[in-house]
Amino acid sequence: PTTDQLTVAQARAQMEVSTRFLGRPPRVLRVEDRMIPGPAGEIPIRVVTPIGADSSSDPGPPPVLVYFHGGGWVVGDLSSHESLCRALANASGAIVVSVGYRLAPEHRFPAAAEDAYAALAWFAEHATEVGGDPSRVAVCGDSAGGDLAAAAALMARDRGGPALVLQVLAFPVLGFDPENESYRLFAEGHYLTRGEMLWFWDQYVPDVNDRRDPYAAPLEAAEVSGLAPALVITAGHDVLRDEGEAYARRLAAAGVPTTLTRYPGMIHSFLRRYPFLNEGKRAVDEIATALRRSFGLTGPSRGVDGGG
């Protein structure tokens, strides 16, 4: 059944079961769970240190990628996207830190967005505590996590926060327009349905007036100039395709260095399923290459196993 036909507990259990079918995650140098301070208590994080971090030719500590998992702000956790975070760490050479932000409906907007920014701000000052370089920090997220990555980048600009080297938004939620073309074309039968997205919005931002807040819907931002450079990845058969591409166009028009890549044959969340999809592997490599370039690391992406 689709998520909108389930209870919240059932939806979370469904995500947990699906994670088991992703197979054995890539080997990395080290995985560590810890807590960092947040606006409403401690935030759990999972720190993934890539293969080769202890013998890299790059001078100094490795850069840091702060990752926000997808799941409609309702499902997903540190484990659901660990395999992807490991792959990104190995391929990019960066320490990848997955953030266990507060979930809806127990914690509605702006809880997740505030947690996302708090985590970003913390790493910009304390990355050395996980072995990383606080001067080279990027954000990345998929789906609802893409929304949080974009919101964190907006907050960093608006609040005089850390300077990001890159924001990576993979098939992100960026606005509330369930009547746009991609919502109509792919409303059913393409994995993520229109009904599911409406359900997710109802859990996270039940007040429709709040859905125009740019920290919930970055497409609503009055001004997008001065933001971090962006890589925006969309799936060709995804209800969220058009809003991701609209945001990329806005960023580029405002002078923000932006790369937009549509993966034509893909459905929503194909990146998390990279073990089974060649295009998913290609997207991991594209993200890793963009990160390495932004971090000033030499050489191409090193592959999901860290071996090049």
PDB file of C-alpha atoms in Angstrom:
ATOM      1  CA  PRO A   1       0.000   0.000   0.000  1.00  0.00           C
ATOM      2  CA  THR A   2       1.049   3.579  -0.578  1.00  0.00           C
ATOM      3  CA  THR A   3       2.184   5.575   2.437  1.00  0.00           C
ATOM      4  CA  ASP A   4      -0.978   7.676   2.588  1.00  0.00           C
ATOM      5  CA  GLN A   5      -2.951   4.476   3.269  1.00  0.00           C
ATOM      6  CA  LEU A   6      -0.832   3.648   6.321  1.00  0.00           C
ATOM      7  CA  THR A   7      -0.505   4.892   9.862  1.00  0.00           C
ATOM      8  CA  VAL A   8       2.681   6.746  10.720  1.00  0.00           C
ATOM      9  CA  ALA A   9       3.965   3.692  12.606  1.00  0.00           C
ATOM     10  CA  GLN A  10       3.244   1.432   9.636  1.00  0.00           C
ATOM     11  CA  ALA A  11       4.941   3.849   7.238  1.00  0.00           C
ATOM     12  CA  ARG A  12       8.072   3.855   9.385  1.00  0.00           C
ATOM     13  CA  ALA A  13       8.063   0.073   9.600  1.00  0.00           C
ATOM     14  CA  GLN A  14       7.736  -0.103   5.808  1.00  0.00           C
ATOM     15  CA  MET A  15      10.830   2.084   5.414  1.00  0.00           C
ATOM     16  CA  GLU A  16      12.738  -0.092   7.864  1.00  0.00           C
ATOM     17  CA  VAL A  17      11.856  -3.244   5.924  1.00  0.00           C
ATOM     18  CA  SER A  18      12.810  -1.669   2.586  1.00  0.00           C
ATOM     19  CA  THR A  19      16.216  -0.744   3.995  1.00  0.00           C
ATOM     20  CA  ARG A  20      17.032  -4.418   4.596  1.00  0.00           C
ATOM     21  CA  PHE A  21      16.697  -5.112   0.870  1.00  0.00           C
ATOM     22  CA  LEU A  22      19.411  -2.616  -0.070  1.00  0.00           C
ATOM     23  CA  GLY A  23      22.039  -5.230   0.739  1.00  0.00           C
ATOM     24  CA  ARG A  24      25.316  -4.972   2.586  1.00  0.00           C
ATOM     25  CA  PRO A  25      26.536  -1.345   2.745  1.00  0.00           C
ATOM     26  CA  PRO A  26      30.006  -0.481   1.438  1.00  0.00           C
ATOM     27  CA  ARG A  27      32.963  -0.937   3.754  1.00  0.00           C
ATOM     28  CA  VAL A  28      34.295   2.339   5.195  1.00  0.00           C
ATOM     29  CA  LEU A  29      37.068   3.267   7.585  1.00  0.00           C
ATOM     30  CA  ARG A  30      34.824   4.047  10.535  1.00  0.00           C
ATOM     31  CA  VAL A  31      31.187   4.670  11.576  1.00  0.00           C
ATOM     32  CA  GLU A  32      30.425   6.473  14.828  1.00  0.00           C
ATOM     33  CA  ASP A  33      27.170   7.552  16.452  1.00  0.00           C
ATOM     34  CA  ARG A  34      27.139  10.565  18.708  1.00  0.00           C
ATOM     35  CA  MET A  35      24.948  13.479  19.821  1.00  0.00           C
ATOM     36  CA  ILE A  36      25.251  17.196  19.135  1.00  0.00           C
ATOM     37  CA  PRO A  37      23.298  20.103  20.665  1.00  0.00           C
ATOM     38  CA  GLY A  38      20.088  21.184  18.955  1.00  0.00           C
ATOM     39  CA  PRO A  39      17.342  23.765  19.470  1.00  0.00           C
ATOM     40  CA  ALA A  40      15.135  21.344  21.424  1.00  0.00           C
ATOM     41  CA  GLY A  41      17.612  18.901  22.909  1.00  0.00           C
ATOM     42  CA  GLU A  42      20.341  16.723  21.490  1.00  0.00           C
ATOM     43  CA  ILE A  43      20.345  15.647  17.833  1.00  0.00           C
ATOM     44  CA  PRO A  44      21.654  12.166  16.949  1.00  0.00           C
ATOM     45  CA  ILE A  45      24.195  11.989  14.139  1.00  0.00           C
ATOM     46  CA  ARG A  46      26.064   9.197  12.383  1.00  0.00           C
ATOM     47  CA  VAL A  47      29.602  10.012  11.290  1.00  0.00           C
ATOM     48  CA  VAL A  48      30.934   8.022   8.321  1.00  0.00           C
ATOM     49  CA  THR A  49      34.665   8.299   7.714  1.00  0.00           C
ATOM     50  CA  PRO A  50      35.699   7.039   4.271  1.00  0.00           C
ATOM     51  CA  ILE A  51      38.322   4.527   3.293  1.00  0.00           C
ATOM     52  CA  GLY A  52      41.621   6.322   2.797  1.00  0.00           C
ATOM     53  CA  ALA A  53      40.896   9.192   5.173  1.00  0.00           C
ATOM     54  CA  ASP A  54      43.863   8.076   7.277  1.00  0.00           C
ATOM     55  CA  SER A  55      46.221   8.053   4.303  1.00  0.00           C
ATOM     56  CA  SER A  56      44.915  10.773   1.996  1.00  0.00           C
ATOM     57  CA  SER A  57      47.337  12.924   0.023  1.00  0.00           C
ATOM     58  CA  ASP A  58      45.079  15.913   0.724  1.00  0.00           C
ATOM     59  CA  PRO A  59      46.788  18.058   3.357  1.00  0.00           C
ATOM     60  CA  GLY A  60      44.863  18.523   6.564  1.00  0.00           C
ATOM     61  CA  PRO A  61      41.651  16.880   7.766  1.00  0.00           C
ATOM     62  CA  PRO A  62      39.001  15.771   5.267  1.00  0.00           C
ATOM     63  CA  PRO A  63      36.049  18.010   4.363  1.00  0.00           C
ATOM     64  CA  VAL A  64      32.576  17.390   5.776  1.00  0.00           C
ATOM     65  CA  LEU A  65      29.288  16.677   4.023  1.00  0.00           C
ATOM     66  CA  VAL A  66      26.224  17.152   6.240  1.00  0.00           C
ATOM     67  CA  TYR A  67      23.485  14.818   4.966  1.00  0.00           C
ATOM     68  CA  PHE A  68      19.720  15.008   5.539  1.00  0.00           C
ATOM     69  CA  HIS A  69      17.821  11.808   4.759  1.00  0.00           C
ATOM     70  CA  GLY A  70      14.612  11.644   2.770  1.00  0.00           C
ATOM     71  CA  GLY A  71      11.291  10.240   3.913  1.00  0.00           C
ATOM     72  CA  GLY A  72       8.727  12.995   3.652  1.00  0.00           C
ATOM     73  CA  TRP A  73       9.831  14.500   6.992  1.00  0.00           C
ATOM     74  CA  VAL A  74       7.992  11.514   8.561  1.00  0.00           C
ATOM     75  CA  VAL A  75       9.956   8.305   7.910  1.00  0.00           C
ATOM     76  CA  GLY A  76      13.621   7.408   7.587  1.00  0.00           C
ATOM     77  CA  ASP A  77      16.466   7.611  10.069  1.00  0.00           C
ATOM     78  CA  LEU A  78      20.208   7.265  10.408  1.00  0.00           C
ATOM     79  CA  SER A  79      20.053   3.654   9.198  1.00  0.00           C
ATOM     80  CA  SER A  80      17.741   4.101   6.198  1.00  0.00           C
ATOM     81  CA  HIS A  81      20.320   6.086   4.237  1.00  0.00           C
ATOM     82  CA  GLU A  82      23.532   4.747   5.752  1.00  0.00           C
ATOM     83  CA  SER A  83      24.476   2.736   2.660  1.00  0.00           C
ATOM     84  CA  LEU A  84      24.145   5.854   0.494  1.00  0.00           C
ATOM     85  CA  CYS A  85      26.118   7.954   2.993  1.00  0.00           C
ATOM     86  CA  ARG A  86      28.886   5.351   2.982  1.00  0.00           C
ATOM     87  CA  ALA A  87      28.972   5.338  -0.812  1.00  0.00           C
ATOM     88  CA  LEU A  88      29.146   9.136  -0.934  1.00  0.00           C
ATOM     89  CA  ALA A  89      31.890   9.206   1.695  1.00  0.00           C
ATOM     90  CA  ASN A  90      34.080   6.718  -0.156  1.00  0.00           C
ATOM     91  CA  ALA A  91      33.492   8.293  -3.566  1.00  0.00           C
ATOM     92  CA  SER A  92      34.050  11.888  -2.443  1.00  0.00           C
ATOM     93  CA  GLY A  93      36.710  11.461   0.226  1.00  0.00           C
ATOM     94  CA  ALA A  94      34.628  13.539   2.637  1.00  0.00           C
ATOM     95  CA  ILE A  95      33.414  12.649   6.095  1.00  0.00           C
ATOM     96  CA  VAL A  96      29.644  12.276   5.690  1.00  0.00           C
ATOM     97  CA  VAL A  97      27.511  13.100   8.711  1.00  0.00           C
ATOM     98  CA  SER A  98      23.891  11.959   8.622  1.00  0.00           C
ATOM     99  CA  VAL A  99      21.565  14.029  10.813  1.00  0.00           C
ATOM    100  CA  GLY A 100      18.687  12.466  12.769  1.00  0.00           C
ATOM    101  CA  TYR A 101      16.428  15.508  12.731  1.00  0.00           C
ATOM    102  CA  ARG A 102      13.055  15.501  14.489  1.00  0.00           C
ATOM    103  CA  LEU A 103      10.247  13.856  12.506  1.00  0.00           C
ATOM    104  CA  ALA A 104       6.628  14.846  11.911  1.00  0.00           C
ATOM    105  CA  PRO A 105       3.844  14.596  12.928  1.00  0.00           C
ATOM    106  CA  GLU A 106       5.248  14.526  16.464  1.00  0.00           C
ATOM    107  CA  HIS A 107       7.396  17.523  15.554  1.00  0.00           C
ATOM    108  CA  ARG A 108       5.922  19.742  12.879  1.00  0.00           C
ATOM    109  CA  PHE A 109       7.478  22.563  10.880  1.00  0.00           C
ATOM    110  CA  PRO A 110       9.828  24.255  11.610  1.00  0.00           C
ATOM    111  CA  ALA A 111      11.335  21.549  13.857  1.00  0.00           C
ATOM    112  CA  ALA A 112      13.167  19.605  11.138  1.00  0.00           C
ATOM    113  CA  ALA A 113      14.393  22.770   9.411  1.00  0.00           C
ATOM    114  CA  GLU A 114      15.713  24.234  12.664  1.00  0.00           C
ATOM    115  CA  ASP A 115      17.470  20.956  13.500  1.00  0.00           C
ATOM    116  CA  ALA A 116      19.033  20.944  10.035  1.00  0.00           C
ATOM    117  CA  TYR A 117      20.426  24.440  10.415  1.00  0.00           C
ATOM    118  CA  ALA A 118      21.602  23.759  13.977  1.00  0.00           C
ATOM    119  CA  ALA A 119      23.547  20.730  12.761  1.00  0.00           C
ATOM    120  CA  LEU A 120      25.085  22.687   9.901  1.00  0.00           C
ATOM    121  CA  ALA A 121      26.090  25.556  12.192  1.00  0.00           C
ATOM    122  CA  TRP A 122      27.591  23.141  14.711  1.00  0.00           C
ATOM    123  CA  PHE A 123      29.795  21.453  12.118  1.00  0.00           C
ATOM    124  CA  ALA A 124      30.983  24.763  10.779  1.00  0.00           C
ATOM    125  CA  GLU A 125      32.511  25.329  14.238  1.00  0.00           C
ATOM    126  CA  HIS A 126      33.154  21.834  15.556  1.00  0.00           C
ATOM    127  CA  ALA A 127      34.007  19.655  12.558  1.00  0.00           C
ATOM    128  CA  THR A 128      37.401  18.951  14.126  1.00  0.00           C
ATOM    129  CA  GLU A 129      35.572  16.933  16.810  1.00  0.00           C
ATOM    130  CA  VAL A 130      34.720  14.308  14.178  1.00  0.00           C
ATOM    131  CA  GLY A 131      38.068  14.647  12.407  1.00  0.00           C
ATOM    132  CA  GLY A 132      36.858  17.040   9.702  1.00  0.00           C
ATOM    133  CA  ASP A 133      37.759  20.441   8.317  1.00  0.00           C
ATOM    134  CA  PRO A 134      35.323  23.181   9.492  1.00  0.00           C
ATOM    135  CA  SER A 135      36.341  25.432   6.597  1.00  0.00           C
ATOM    136  CA  ARG A 136      35.093  22.938   3.991  1.00  0.00           C
ATOM    137  CA  VAL A 137      31.475  22.033   4.715  1.00  0.00           C
ATOM    138  CA  ALA A 138      28.713  21.155   2.235  1.00  0.00           C
ATOM    139  CA  VAL A 139      25.111  20.040   2.619  1.00  0.00           C
ATOM    140  CA  CYS A 140      23.224  17.327   0.769  1.00  0.00           C
ATOM    141  CA  GLY A 141      19.788  15.773   1.008  1.00  0.00           C
ATOM    142  CA  ASP A 142      17.336  13.708  -0.965  1.00  0.00           C
ATOM    143  CA  SER A 143      13.579  14.308  -1.234  1.00  0.00           C
ATOM    144  CA  ALA A 144      12.456  15.911   2.051  1.00  0.00           C
ATOM    145  CA  GLY A 145      16.120  15.929   3.013  1.00  0.00           C
ATOM    146  CA  GLY A 146      16.734  18.013  -0.100  1.00  0.00           C
ATOM    147  CA  ASP A 147      14.182  20.469   1.234  1.00  0.00           C
ATOM    148  CA  LEU A 148      16.088  20.628   4.527  1.00  0.00           C
ATOM    149  CA  ALA A 149      19.428  21.077   2.771  1.00  0.00           C
ATOM    150  CA  ALA A 150      18.001  23.962   0.742  1.00  0.00           C
ATOM    151  CA  ALA A 151      16.385  25.461   3.849  1.00  0.00           C
ATOM    152  CA  ALA A 152      19.641  25.198   5.788  1.00  0.00           C
ATOM    153  CA  ALA A 153      21.453  26.992   2.966  1.00  0.00           C
ATOM    154  CA  LEU A 154      18.833  29.752   3.038  1.00  0.00           C
ATOM    155  CA  MET A 155      19.118  30.060   6.812  1.00  0.00           C
ATOM    156  CA  ALA A 156      22.908  30.229   6.597  1.00  0.00           C
ATOM    157  CA  ARG A 157      22.609  33.202   4.259  1.00  0.00           C
ATOM    158  CA  ASP A 158      19.794  34.902   6.160  1.00  0.00           C
ATOM    159  CA  ARG A 159      21.306  34.441   9.618  1.00  0.00           C
ATOM    160  CA  GLY A 160      24.906  35.197   8.770  1.00  0.00           C
ATOM    161  CA  GLY A 161      25.807  31.558   9.225  1.00  0.00           C
ATOM    162  CA  PRO A 162      28.549  29.409   7.745  1.00  0.00           C
ATOM    163  CA  ALA A 163      29.687  29.724   4.161  1.00  0.00           C
ATOM    164  CA  LEU A 164      28.918  26.474   2.359  1.00  0.00           C
ATOM    165  CA  VAL A 165      31.037  25.244  -0.505  1.00  0.00           C
ATOM    166  CA  LEU A 166      28.089  23.401  -2.134  1.00  0.00           C
ATOM    167  CA  GLN A 167      24.463  22.409  -1.671  1.00  0.00           C
ATOM    168  CA  VAL A 168      23.378  19.148  -3.305  1.00  0.00           C
ATOM    169  CA  LEU A 169      19.633  18.711  -3.736  1.00  0.00           C
ATOM    170  CA  ALA A 170      18.531  15.288  -5.013  1.00  0.00           C
ATOM    171  CA  PHE A 171      14.912  15.138  -6.280  1.00  0.00           C
ATOM    172  CA  PRO A 172      14.065  17.673  -3.559  1.00  0.00           C
ATOM    173  CA  VAL A 173      10.767  18.885  -2.165  1.00  0.00           C
ATOM    174  CA  LEU A 174      10.933  22.648  -2.704  1.00  0.00           C
ATOM    175  CA  GLY A 175       7.374  23.939  -2.935  1.00  0.00           C
ATOM    176  CA  PHE A 176       3.724  23.050  -2.626  1.00  0.00           C
ATOM    177  CA  ASP A 177       2.122  22.979  -6.062  1.00  0.00           C
ATOM    178  CA  PRO A 178       0.298  19.659  -6.510  1.00  0.00           C
ATOM    179  CA  GLU A 179      -1.262  20.885  -9.767  1.00  0.00           C
ATOM    180  CA  ASN A 180       1.962  21.384 -11.717  1.00  0.00           C
ATOM    181  CA  GLU A 181       2.797  19.276 -14.770  1.00  0.00           C
ATOM    182  CA  SER A 182       4.967  16.628 -13.114  1.00  0.00           C
ATOM    183  CA  TYR A 183       2.380  16.112 -10.370  1.00  0.00           C
ATOM    184  CA  ARG A 184      -0.238  15.531 -13.063  1.00  0.00           C
ATOM    185  CA  LEU A 185       1.921  13.306 -15.272  1.00  0.00           C
ATOM    186  CA  PHE A 186       3.240  11.041 -12.528  1.00  0.00           C
ATOM    187  CA  ALA A 187       0.432  11.171  -9.969  1.00  0.00           C
ATOM    188  CA  GLU A 188       0.142   7.370  -9.918  1.00  0.00           C
ATOM    189  CA  GLY A 189       2.251   4.420 -10.911  1.00  0.00           C
ATOM    190  CA  HIS A 190       5.712   5.991 -10.635  1.00  0.00           C
ATOM    191  CA  TYR A 191       6.622   5.039  -7.037  1.00  0.00           C
ATOM    192  CA  LEU A 192       6.012   8.336  -5.183  1.00  0.00           C
ATOM    193  CA  THR A 193       2.383   9.325  -5.740  1.00  0.00           C
ATOM    194  CA  ARG A 194       0.605  12.639  -5.581  1.00  0.00           C
ATOM    195  CA  GLY A 195      -1.492  11.330  -2.688  1.00  0.00           C
ATOM    196  CA  GLU A 196       1.595  10.413  -0.704  1.00  0.00           C
ATOM    197  CA  MET A 197       3.094  13.867  -1.123  1.00  0.00           C
ATOM    198  CA  LEU A 198      -0.121  15.493   0.047  1.00  0.00           C
ATOM    199  CA  TRP A 199      -0.078  13.168   3.072  1.00  0.00           C
ATOM    200  CA  PHE A 200       3.535  14.069   3.864  1.00  0.00           C
ATOM    201  CA  TRP A 201       2.764  17.788   3.661  1.00  0.00           C
ATOM    202  CA  ASP A 202      -0.211  17.285   5.983  1.00  0.00           C
ATOM    203  CA  GLN A 203       2.048  15.652   8.573  1.00  0.00           C
ATOM    204  CA  TYR A 204       4.858  18.207   8.466  1.00  0.00           C
ATOM    205  CA  VAL A 205       3.111  21.473   7.571  1.00  0.00           C
ATOM    206  CA  PRO A 206      -0.619  21.036   8.266  1.00  0.00           C
ATOM    207  CA  ASP A 207      -1.300  24.778   8.154  1.00  0.00           C
ATOM    208  CA  VAL A 208      -1.479  25.593   4.438  1.00  0.00           C
ATOM    209  CA  ASN A 209      -0.425  29.180   5.143  1.00  0.00           C
ATOM    210  CA  ASP A 210       2.916  27.915   6.467  1.00  0.00           C
ATOM    211  CA  ARG A 211       3.540  26.168   3.149  1.00  0.00           C
ATOM    212  CA  ARG A 212       4.577  29.528   1.758  1.00  0.00           C
ATOM    213  CA  ASP A 213       7.338  29.912   4.321  1.00  0.00           C
ATOM    214  CA  PRO A 214      10.658  29.642   2.442  1.00  0.00           C
ATOM    215  CA  TYR A 215      12.135  27.439   5.152  1.00  0.00           C
ATOM    216  CA  ALA A 216       9.380  24.929   4.384  1.00  0.00           C
ATOM    217  CA  ALA A 217       9.210  25.648   0.652  1.00  0.00           C
ATOM    218  CA  PRO A 218      12.435  27.276  -0.608  1.00  0.00           C
ATOM    219  CA  LEU A 219      10.795  28.097  -3.950  1.00  0.00           C
ATOM    220  CA  GLU A 220       8.828  30.721  -2.015  1.00  0.00           C
ATOM    221  CA  ALA A 221      11.993  32.634  -1.069  1.00  0.00           C
ATOM    222  CA  ALA A 222      11.754  36.222  -2.262  1.00  0.00           C
ATOM    223  CA  GLU A 223      15.446  36.266  -3.140  1.00  0.00           C
ATOM    224  CA  VAL A 224      17.833  33.396  -3.845  1.00  0.00           C
ATOM    225  CA  SER A 225      20.969  35.352  -4.693  1.00  0.00           C
ATOM    226  CA  GLY A 226      23.961  34.910  -2.424  1.00  0.00           C
ATOM    227  CA  LEU A 227      23.311  31.224  -1.816  1.00  0.00           C
ATOM    228  CA  ALA A 228      25.878  28.443  -1.985  1.00  0.00           C
ATOM    229  CA  PRO A 229      26.622  26.896  -5.387  1.00  0.00           C
ATOM    230  CA  ALA A 230      24.202  24.098  -6.161  1.00  0.00           C
ATOM    231  CA  LEU A 231      23.942  20.725  -7.801  1.00  0.00           C
ATOM    232  CA  VAL A 232      20.296  19.819  -8.380  1.00  0.00           C
ATOM    233  CA  ILE A 233      19.415  16.281  -9.473  1.00  0.00           C
ATOM    234  CA  THR A 234      15.920  15.355 -10.658  1.00  0.00           C
ATOM    235  CA  ALA A 235      14.261  12.149 -11.791  1.00  0.00           C
ATOM    236  CA  GLY A 236      12.423  12.208 -15.115  1.00  0.00           C
ATOM    237  CA  HIS A 237       9.369  10.323 -13.807  1.00  0.00           C
ATOM    238  CA  ASP A 238       8.835  11.980 -10.440  1.00  0.00           C
ATOM    239  CA  VAL A 239       6.080  14.233  -9.117  1.00  0.00           C
ATOM    240  CA  LEU A 240       8.830  16.465  -7.667  1.00  0.00           C
ATOM    241  CA  ARG A 241      10.697  16.895 -10.956  1.00  0.00           C
ATOM    242  CA  ASP A 242       9.319  20.301 -11.928  1.00  0.00           C
ATOM    243  CA  GLU A 243       9.860  22.057  -8.600  1.00  0.00           C
ATOM    244  CA  GLY A 244      13.481  20.913  -8.444  1.00  0.00           C
ATOM    245  CA  GLU A 245      14.134  22.184 -11.941  1.00  0.00           C
ATOM    246  CA  ALA A 246      12.285  25.442 -11.275  1.00  0.00           C
ATOM    247  CA  TYR A 247      14.496  26.082  -8.248  1.00  0.00           C
ATOM    248  CA  ALA A 248      17.643  25.337 -10.229  1.00  0.00           C
ATOM    249  CA  ARG A 249      16.559  27.858 -12.868  1.00  0.00           C
ATOM    250  CA  ARG A 250      15.898  30.484 -10.187  1.00  0.00           C
ATOM    251  CA  LEU A 251      19.312  29.932  -8.647  1.00  0.00           C
ATOM    252  CA  ALA A 252      21.059  30.210 -12.005  1.00  0.00           C
ATOM    253  CA  ALA A 253      19.098  33.344 -12.928  1.00  0.00           C
ATOM    254  CA  ALA A 254      20.170  34.912  -9.619  1.00  0.00           C
ATOM    255  CA  GLY A 255      23.822  34.290 -10.404  1.00  0.00           C
ATOM    256  CA  VAL A 256      24.297  31.236  -8.191  1.00  0.00           C
ATOM    257  CA  PRO A 257      26.601  28.696  -9.896  1.00  0.00           C
ATOM    258  CA  THR A 258      24.172  25.846 -10.532  1.00  0.00           C
ATOM    259  CA  THR A 259      24.268  22.487 -12.262  1.00  0.00           C
ATOM    260  CA  LEU A 260      20.966  20.786 -13.068  1.00  0.00           C
ATOM    261  CA  THR A 261      20.926  17.141 -14.111  1.00  0.00           C
ATOM    262  CA  ARG A 262      17.769  15.252 -15.003  1.00  0.00           C
ATOM    263  CA  TYR A 263      17.989  11.455 -15.030  1.00  0.00           C
ATOM    264  CA  PRO A 264      15.289  10.826 -17.647  1.00  0.00           C
ATOM    265  CA  GLY A 265      14.315   7.215 -16.987  1.00  0.00           C
ATOM    266  CA  MET A 266      14.409   7.378 -13.209  1.00  0.00           C
ATOM    267  CA  ILE A 267      11.737   7.472 -10.529  1.00  0.00           C
ATOM    268  CA  HIS A 268      11.841   9.206  -7.151  1.00  0.00           C
ATOM    269  CA  SER A 269      14.431   7.963  -4.643  1.00  0.00           C
ATOM    270  CA  PHE A 270      16.556   6.207  -7.265  1.00  0.00           C
ATOM    271  CA  LEU A 271      19.714   7.497  -5.559  1.00  0.00           C
ATOM    272  CA  ARG A 272      19.104   5.461  -2.391  1.00  0.00           C
ATOM    273  CA  ARG A 273      18.676   2.411  -4.620  1.00  0.00           C
ATOM    274  CA  TYR A 274      22.065   2.875  -6.274  1.00  0.00           C
ATOM    275  CA  PRO A 275      23.089  -0.784  -5.610  1.00  0.00           C
ATOM    276  CA  PHE A 276      20.503  -1.888  -8.186  1.00  0.00           C
ATOM    277  CA  LEU A 277      20.491   0.986 -10.672  1.00  0.00           C
ATOM    278  CA  ASN A 278      23.284   2.061 -12.986  1.00  0.00           C
ATOM    279  CA  GLU A 279      21.849   5.563 -13.037  1.00  0.00           C
ATOM    280  CA  GLY A 280      21.927   5.572  -9.250  1.00  0.00           C
ATOM    281  CA  LYS A 281      25.633   4.746  -9.344  1.00  0.00           C
ATOM    282  CA  ARG A 282      26.132   7.478 -11.939  1.00  0.00           C
ATOM    283  CA  ALA A 283      24.369   9.978  -9.664  1.00  0.00           C
ATOM    284  CA  VAL A 284      26.594   8.988  -6.713  1.00  0.00           C
ATOM    285  CA  ASP A 285      29.601   9.599  -8.941  1.00  0.00           C
ATOM    286  CA  GLU A 286      28.233  12.943 -10.162  1.00  0.00           C
ATOM    287  CA  ILE A 287      27.668  14.133  -6.605  1.00  0.00           C
ATOM    288  CA  ALA A 288      31.089  12.919  -5.491  1.00  0.00           C
ATOM    289  CA  THR A 289      32.804  14.625  -8.424  1.00  0.00           C
ATOM    290  CA  ALA A 290      31.022  17.916  -7.679  1.00  0.00           C
ATOM    291  CA  LEU A 291      31.958  17.654  -4.013  1.00  0.00           C
ATOM    292  CA  ARG A 292      35.610  16.903  -4.743  1.00  0.00           C
ATOM    293  CA  ARG A 293      35.776  19.879  -7.078  1.00  0.00           C
ATOM    294  CA  SER A 294      34.114  22.178  -4.528  1.00  0.00           C
ATOM    295  CA  PHE A 295      36.311  20.919  -1.699  1.00  0.00           C
ATOM    296  CA  GLY A 296      39.450  21.407  -3.778  1.00  0.00           C
ATOM    297  CA  LEU A 297      40.323  17.706  -3.779  1.00  0.00           C
ATOM    298  CA  THR A 298      42.356  16.419  -6.691  1.00  0.00           C
ATOM    299  CA  GLY A 299      41.496  13.506  -8.929  1.00  0.00           C
ATOM    300  CA  PRO A 300      38.207  11.963  -9.986  1.00  0.00           C
ATOM    301  CA  SER A 301      35.550  10.334  -7.825  1.00  0.00           C
ATOM    302  CA  ARG A 302      37.023   7.291  -6.063  1.00  0.00           C
ATOM    303  CA  GLY A 303      33.971   5.031  -6.447  1.00  0.00           C
ATOM    304  CA  VAL A 304      31.543   3.722  -3.849  1.00  0.00           C
ATOM    305  CA  ASP A 305      34.181   1.378  -2.405  1.00  0.00           C
ATOM    306  CA  GLY A 306      36.773   4.144  -2.095  1.00  0.00           C
ATOM    307  CA  GLY A 307      39.045   2.504  -4.627  1.00  0.00           C
ATOM    308  CA  GLY A 308      38.741   4.809  -7.626  1.00  0.00           C
TER     309      GLY A 308
END
